[in-house]
PDB file of C-alpha atoms in Angstrom:
ATOM      1  CA  UNK V 107      20.812  -4.663  -6.289  1.00 49.00           C
ATOM      2  CA  UNK V 108      17.740  -2.612  -5.514  1.00 52.00           C
ATOM      3  CA  UNK V 109      18.061  -0.534  -8.565  1.00 52.00           C
ATOM      4  CA  UNK V 110      18.136  -3.775 -10.669  1.00 49.00           C
ATOM      5  CA  UNK V 111      15.237  -5.192  -9.007  1.00 51.00           C
ATOM      6  CA  UNK V 112      13.264  -1.870  -9.289  1.00 52.00           C
ATOM      7  CA  UNK V 113      13.861  -1.655 -13.311  1.00 46.00           C
ATOM      8  CA  UNK V 114      13.024  -5.343 -13.717  1.00 49.00           C
ATOM      9  CA  UNK V 115       9.606  -4.665 -12.176  1.00 50.00           C
ATOM     10  CA  UNK V 116       9.074  -1.526 -14.028  1.00 49.00           C
ATOM     11  CA  UNK V 117       9.898  -3.383 -17.364  1.00 46.00           C
ATOM     12  CA  UNK V 118       7.549  -6.303 -16.448  1.00 45.00           C
ATOM     13  CA  UNK V 119       4.822  -3.706 -15.923  1.00 43.00           C
ATOM     14  CA  UNK V 120       5.412  -1.955 -19.023  1.00 43.00           C
ATOM     15  CA  UNK V 121       5.834  -5.131 -21.127  1.00 39.00           C
ATOM     16  CA  UNK V 122       2.413  -6.482 -19.783  1.00 39.00           C
ATOM     17  CA  UNK V 123       0.786  -3.313 -20.740  1.00 39.00           C
ATOM     18  CA  UNK V 124       1.752  -3.076 -24.285  1.00 35.00           C
ATOM     19  CA  UNK V 125       1.443  -6.959 -24.799  1.00 34.00           C
ATOM     20  CA  UNK V 126      -2.040  -6.831 -23.544  1.00 35.00           C
ATOM     21  CA  UNK V 127      -3.360  -3.037 -24.112  1.00 33.00           C
ATOM     22  CA  UNK V 128      -5.402  -4.048 -27.264  1.00 27.00           C
ATOM     23  CA  UNK V 129      -8.202  -6.055 -25.209  1.00 30.00           C
ATOM     24  CA  UNK V 130     -11.148  -4.360 -23.687  1.00 48.00           C
ATOM     25  CA  UNK V 131     -10.847  -4.361 -19.905  1.00 83.00           C
ATOM     26  CA  UNK V 132     -12.950  -3.811 -16.950  1.00 90.00           C
ATOM     27  CA  UNK V 133     -11.992  -1.095 -14.424  1.00 92.00           C
ATOM     28  CA  UNK V 134     -12.772  -1.321 -10.634  1.00 93.00           C
ATOM     29  CA  UNK V 135     -12.326   0.999  -7.760  1.00 96.00           C
ATOM     30  CA  UNK V 136     -12.135   0.184  -4.222  1.00 95.00           C
ATOM     31  CA  UNK V 137     -11.361   1.155  -0.465  1.00 97.00           C
ATOM     32  CA  UNK V 138     -10.622  -0.674   2.602  1.00 97.00           C
ATOM     33  CA  UNK V 139      -9.150  -0.747   5.981  1.00 98.00           C
ATOM     34  CA  UNK V 140      -5.447  -1.788   6.256  1.00 97.00           C
ATOM     35  CA  UNK V 141      -2.967  -2.734   9.054  1.00 97.00           C
ATOM     36  CA  UNK V 142       0.643  -2.213   9.066  1.00 94.00           C
ATOM     37  CA  UNK V 143       2.393  -4.923  11.078  1.00 94.00           C
ATOM     38  CA  UNK V 144       5.789  -3.274  11.599  1.00 90.00           C
ATOM     39  CA  UNK V 145       4.366   0.290  12.580  1.00 88.00           C
ATOM     40  CA  UNK V 146       1.352  -1.291  14.431  1.00 91.00           C
ATOM     41  CA  UNK V 147      -1.097   1.253  12.913  1.00 92.00           C
ATOM     42  CA  UNK V 148      -4.600   0.943  11.042  1.00 97.00           C
ATOM     43  CA  UNK V 149      -4.959   3.122   8.072  1.00 97.00           C
ATOM     44  CA  UNK V 150      -7.245   3.488   4.933  1.00 98.00           C
ATOM     45  CA  UNK V 151      -6.348   2.280   1.250  1.00 97.00           C
ATOM     46  CA  UNK V 152      -7.940   3.600  -1.950  1.00 97.00           C
ATOM     47  CA  UNK V 153      -7.292   1.302  -5.234  1.00 96.00           C
ATOM     48  CA  UNK V 154      -8.082   0.936  -8.821  1.00 96.00           C
ATOM     49  CA  UNK V 155      -7.569  -2.091 -11.194  1.00 95.00           C
ATOM     50  CA  UNK V 156      -7.546  -2.166 -14.834  1.00 96.00           C
ATOM     51  CA  UNK V 157      -7.911  -5.816 -16.067  1.00 95.00           C
ATOM     52  CA  UNK V 158      -5.531  -6.149 -19.197  1.00 94.00           C
ATOM     53  CA  UNK V 159      -6.969  -9.477 -19.835  1.00 92.00           C
ATOM     54  CA  UNK V 160      -8.951 -12.221 -18.048  1.00 88.00           C
ATOM     55  CA  UNK V 161      -5.809 -12.927 -15.882  1.00 92.00           C
ATOM     56  CA  UNK V 162      -3.797  -9.797 -15.497  1.00 95.00           C
ATOM     57  CA  UNK V 163      -4.710  -6.428 -13.878  1.00 96.00           C
ATOM     58  CA  UNK V 164      -2.680  -3.368 -13.260  1.00 96.00           C
ATOM     59  CA  UNK V 165      -3.396  -1.921  -9.975  1.00 97.00           C
ATOM     60  CA  UNK V 166      -2.686   1.509  -8.613  1.00 97.00           C
ATOM     61  CA  UNK V 167      -3.243   2.098  -4.742  1.00 97.00           C
ATOM     62  CA  UNK V 168      -2.677   4.813  -2.195  1.00 97.00           C
ATOM     63  CA  UNK V 169      -2.680   3.834   1.649  1.00 97.00           C
ATOM     64  CA  UNK V 170      -2.813   6.317   4.355  1.00 97.00           C
ATOM     65  CA  UNK V 171      -2.073   5.201   7.983  1.00 96.00           C
ATOM     66  CA  UNK V 172      -3.622   6.943  10.621  1.00 95.00           C
ATOM     67  CA  UNK V 173      -1.408   9.395  12.265  1.00 92.00           C
ATOM     68  CA  UNK V 174       0.334   8.279  15.816  1.00 86.00           C
ATOM     69  CA  UNK V 175       1.017  10.510  18.599  1.00 83.00           C
ATOM     70  CA  UNK V 176       2.924   9.114  21.467  1.00 77.00           C
ATOM     71  CA  UNK V 177       4.172  10.502  24.617  1.00 73.00           C
ATOM     72  CA  UNK V 178       7.563   9.192  25.282  1.00 68.00           C
ATOM     73  CA  UNK V 179       8.214  11.082  28.588  1.00 66.00           C
ATOM     74  CA  UNK V 180       6.517  13.936  30.221  1.00 66.00           C
ATOM     75  CA  UNK V 181       8.522  16.411  28.435  1.00 67.00           C
ATOM     76  CA  UNK V 182       8.943  14.631  24.897  1.00 69.00           C
ATOM     77  CA  UNK V 183       6.295  13.639  22.444  1.00 78.00           C
ATOM     78  CA  UNK V 184       6.553  12.086  18.757  1.00 79.00           C
ATOM     79  CA  UNK V 185       4.167  12.272  15.990  1.00 87.00           C
ATOM     80  CA  UNK V 186       4.271  10.163  13.122  1.00 87.00           C
ATOM     81  CA  UNK V 187       2.382   9.601   9.616  1.00 92.00           C
ATOM     82  CA  UNK V 188       2.902   7.396   7.028  1.00 94.00           C
ATOM     83  CA  UNK V 189       1.478   6.970   3.327  1.00 95.00           C
ATOM     84  CA  UNK V 190       2.207   4.805   0.292  1.00 96.00           C
ATOM     85  CA  UNK V 191       1.922   4.678  -3.172  1.00 97.00           C
ATOM     86  CA  UNK V 192       1.594   1.092  -4.879  1.00 97.00           C
ATOM     87  CA  UNK V 193       1.685   0.046  -8.491  1.00 98.00           C
ATOM     88  CA  UNK V 194       1.305  -3.839  -8.869  1.00 98.00           C
ATOM     89  CA  UNK V 195       0.463  -6.423 -11.393  1.00 97.00           C
ATOM     90  CA  UNK V 196      -2.174  -8.923 -10.128  1.00 97.00           C
ATOM     91  CA  UNK V 197      -2.400 -12.441 -11.688  1.00 96.00           C
ATOM     92  CA  UNK V 198      -5.646 -14.017 -11.072  1.00 94.00           C
ATOM     93  CA  UNK V 199      -5.675 -17.761 -11.021  1.00 94.00           C
ATOM     94  CA  UNK V 200      -8.146 -19.731 -13.177  1.00 91.00           C
ATOM     95  CA  UNK V 201     -10.102 -22.016 -10.705  1.00 91.00           C
ATOM     96  CA  UNK V 202     -13.206 -23.909 -10.902  1.00 87.00           C
ATOM     97  CA  UNK V 203     -15.101 -21.465  -8.299  1.00 87.00           C
ATOM     98  CA  UNK V 204     -17.470 -18.692  -9.371  1.00 85.00           C
ATOM     99  CA  UNK V 205     -17.460 -17.140  -5.829  1.00 91.00           C
ATOM    100  CA  UNK V 206     -13.461 -16.784  -4.898  1.00 95.00           C
ATOM    101  CA  UNK V 207     -11.051 -15.301  -7.395  1.00 93.00           C
ATOM    102  CA  UNK V 208      -7.497 -15.703  -5.846  1.00 97.00           C
ATOM    103  CA  UNK V 209      -4.447 -13.582  -7.167  1.00 97.00           C
ATOM    104  CA  UNK V 210      -0.897 -13.192  -6.724  1.00 98.00           C
ATOM    105  CA  UNK V 211       0.460  -9.622  -6.825  1.00 97.00           C
ATOM    106  CA  UNK V 212       3.964  -8.169  -7.326  1.00 98.00           C
ATOM    107  CA  UNK V 213       4.847  -4.309  -7.823  1.00 98.00           C
ATOM    108  CA  UNK V 214       6.540  -1.369  -6.597  1.00 97.00           C
ATOM    109  CA  UNK V 215       6.043   0.498  -3.284  1.00 97.00           C
ATOM    110  CA  UNK V 216       6.954   4.135  -2.717  1.00 96.00           C
ATOM    111  CA  UNK V 217       6.701   4.763   1.149  1.00 94.00           C
ATOM    112  CA  UNK V 218       6.834   8.345   2.846  1.00 94.00           C
ATOM    113  CA  UNK V 219       7.393   8.742   6.607  1.00 90.00           C
ATOM    114  CA  UNK V 220       6.947  11.964   8.444  1.00 91.00           C
ATOM    115  CA  UNK V 221       8.108  12.223  11.998  1.00 86.00           C
ATOM    116  CA  UNK V 222       7.877  15.316  14.325  1.00 85.00           C
ATOM    117  CA  UNK V 223       9.635  15.306  17.479  1.00 77.00           C
ATOM    118  CA  UNK V 224       8.575  17.852  20.277  1.00 69.00           C
ATOM    119  CA  UNK V 225      10.051  18.850  23.691  1.00 67.00           C
ATOM    120  CA  UNK V 226       7.016  20.103  25.485  1.00 59.00           C
ATOM    121  CA  UNK V 227       7.285  23.902  26.393  1.00 58.00           C
ATOM    122  CA  UNK V 228       6.788  22.991  30.247  1.00 54.00           C
ATOM    123  CA  UNK V 229      10.420  21.999  30.287  1.00 52.00           C
ATOM    124  CA  UNK V 230      12.117  24.675  28.256  1.00 52.00           C
ATOM    125  CA  UNK V 231       9.682  27.549  28.151  1.00 54.00           C
ATOM    126  CA  UNK V 232       9.381  27.263  24.387  1.00 58.00           C
ATOM    127  CA  UNK V 233       8.446  24.143  22.436  1.00 58.00           C
ATOM    128  CA  UNK V 234      11.344  22.770  20.387  1.00 64.00           C
ATOM    129  CA  UNK V 235      10.117  20.638  17.277  1.00 68.00           C
ATOM    130  CA  UNK V 236      12.478  18.643  14.897  1.00 77.00           C
ATOM    131  CA  UNK V 237      10.598  17.520  11.555  1.00 83.00           C
ATOM    132  CA  UNK V 238      11.983  14.854   9.485  1.00 85.00           C
ATOM    133  CA  UNK V 239      10.644  13.216   6.190  1.00 89.00           C
ATOM    134  CA  UNK V 240      11.784  10.137   4.685  1.00 90.00           C
ATOM    135  CA  UNK V 241      10.836   8.641   1.390  1.00 92.00           C
ATOM    136  CA  UNK V 242      11.679   4.829   0.418  1.00 93.00           C
ATOM    137  CA  UNK V 243      11.318   2.744  -2.823  1.00 95.00           C
ATOM    138  CA  UNK V 244      10.565  -0.751  -2.550  1.00 96.00           C
ATOM    139  CA  UNK V 245       8.789  -4.026  -3.552  1.00 97.00           C
ATOM    140  CA  UNK V 246       5.420  -5.451  -2.988  1.00 97.00           C
ATOM    141  CA  UNK V 247       4.941  -9.340  -3.158  1.00 98.00           C
ATOM    142  CA  UNK V 248       1.609 -10.717  -1.803  1.00 98.00           C
ATOM    143  CA  UNK V 249      -1.743 -12.518  -2.599  1.00 98.00           C
ATOM    144  CA  UNK V 250      -5.227 -11.689  -2.279  1.00 97.00           C
ATOM    145  CA  UNK V 251      -8.819 -12.834  -3.221  1.00 97.00           C
ATOM    146  CA  UNK V 252     -12.081 -11.234  -4.567  1.00 95.00           C
ATOM    147  CA  UNK V 253     -15.345 -12.605  -3.341  1.00 95.00           C
ATOM    148  CA  UNK V 254     -17.804 -12.068  -6.331  1.00 90.00           C
ATOM    149  CA  UNK V 255     -20.939 -11.742  -4.378  1.00 90.00           C
ATOM    150  CA  UNK V 256     -22.282  -9.497  -7.186  1.00 86.00           C
ATOM    151  CA  UNK V 257     -21.395  -7.990 -10.426  1.00 79.00           C
ATOM    152  CA  UNK V 258     -20.979  -4.677  -8.985  1.00 80.00           C
ATOM    153  CA  UNK V 259     -19.994  -5.291  -5.408  1.00 88.00           C
ATOM    154  CA  UNK V 260     -16.943  -7.283  -4.622  1.00 92.00           C
ATOM    155  CA  UNK V 261     -15.412  -7.628  -1.335  1.00 97.00           C
ATOM    156  CA  UNK V 262     -11.678  -8.278  -1.149  1.00 97.00           C
ATOM    157  CA  UNK V 263      -8.801  -9.247   1.255  1.00 97.00           C
ATOM    158  CA  UNK V 264      -5.093  -9.178   0.514  1.00 97.00           C
ATOM    159  CA  UNK V 265      -1.722  -9.826   2.158  1.00 97.00           C
ATOM    160  CA  UNK V 266       1.316  -8.229   0.809  1.00 97.00           C
ATOM    161  CA  UNK V 267       4.754  -8.206   2.213  1.00 97.00           C
ATOM    162  CA  UNK V 268       6.278  -4.573   1.436  1.00 96.00           C
ATOM    163  CA  UNK V 269      10.288  -4.925   1.059  1.00 95.00           C
ATOM    164  CA  UNK V 270      11.800  -1.401   1.759  1.00 90.00           C
ATOM    165  CA  UNK V 271      13.688   0.169   4.822  1.00 84.00           C
ATOM    166  CA  UNK V 272       9.936   0.238   6.286  1.00 79.00           C
ATOM    167  CA  UNK V 273       9.724  -3.734   5.860  1.00 90.00           C
ATOM    168  CA  UNK V 274       6.442  -4.948   6.884  1.00 94.00           C
ATOM    169  CA  UNK V 275       3.272  -7.223   6.474  1.00 97.00           C
ATOM    170  CA  UNK V 276       0.192  -4.991   5.146  1.00 97.00           C
ATOM    171  CA  UNK V 277      -2.986  -6.824   5.516  1.00 98.00           C
ATOM    172  CA  UNK V 278      -6.064  -5.136   3.951  1.00 98.00           C
ATOM    173  CA  UNK V 279      -9.852  -5.922   3.382  1.00 98.00           C
ATOM    174  CA  UNK V 280     -12.336  -3.939   1.511  1.00 97.00           C
ATOM    175  CA  UNK V 281     -14.931  -3.499  -1.231  1.00 97.00           C
ATOM    176  CA  UNK V 282     -14.409  -2.883  -4.782  1.00 95.00           C
ATOM    177  CA  UNK V 283     -16.967  -1.691  -7.256  1.00 94.00           C
ATOM    178  CA  UNK V 284     -17.063  -2.196 -11.045  1.00 89.00           C
ATOM    179  CA  UNK V 285     -16.809   1.059 -13.045  1.00 88.00           C
ATOM    180  CA  UNK V 286     -16.927  -0.627 -16.537  1.00 78.00           C
TER     181      UNK V 286
END
């Protein structure tokens, strides 16, 4: 089921690019702070958009959640870091408002979780470490809005639900600048 859904989204993104690639589009780049609800971590996100037409933008994003270190007991601690790559299609709605530009988004998500579990050396004399890495593919579904305060400086907010083995709601707020 996941493979069919994954292929459907890839096909949609490819067809959208082919159908509208003839038009001249604007390009934006942005960054912002984000929060993952399930992992309860803050992070930083970077993204870029290419407007295929007035309503559809292809978006590429990288999210890095701040590493988390927690002491489970006095002899055991866990370190965890997570990053994601997101490929989305954003559909901007035509509304009668010059300040707010709402959009819906759908796309694919690649999540990578790296975990390191350590038994502290005070207990055994030597530190014992076990590292694991897990990568998962999933879907992004969400919505957001750009706040058009100037032509080159655009604050935005976004909510998306990531459907993977690492299911979670990701909230992001940041600023985009116009490059073209």
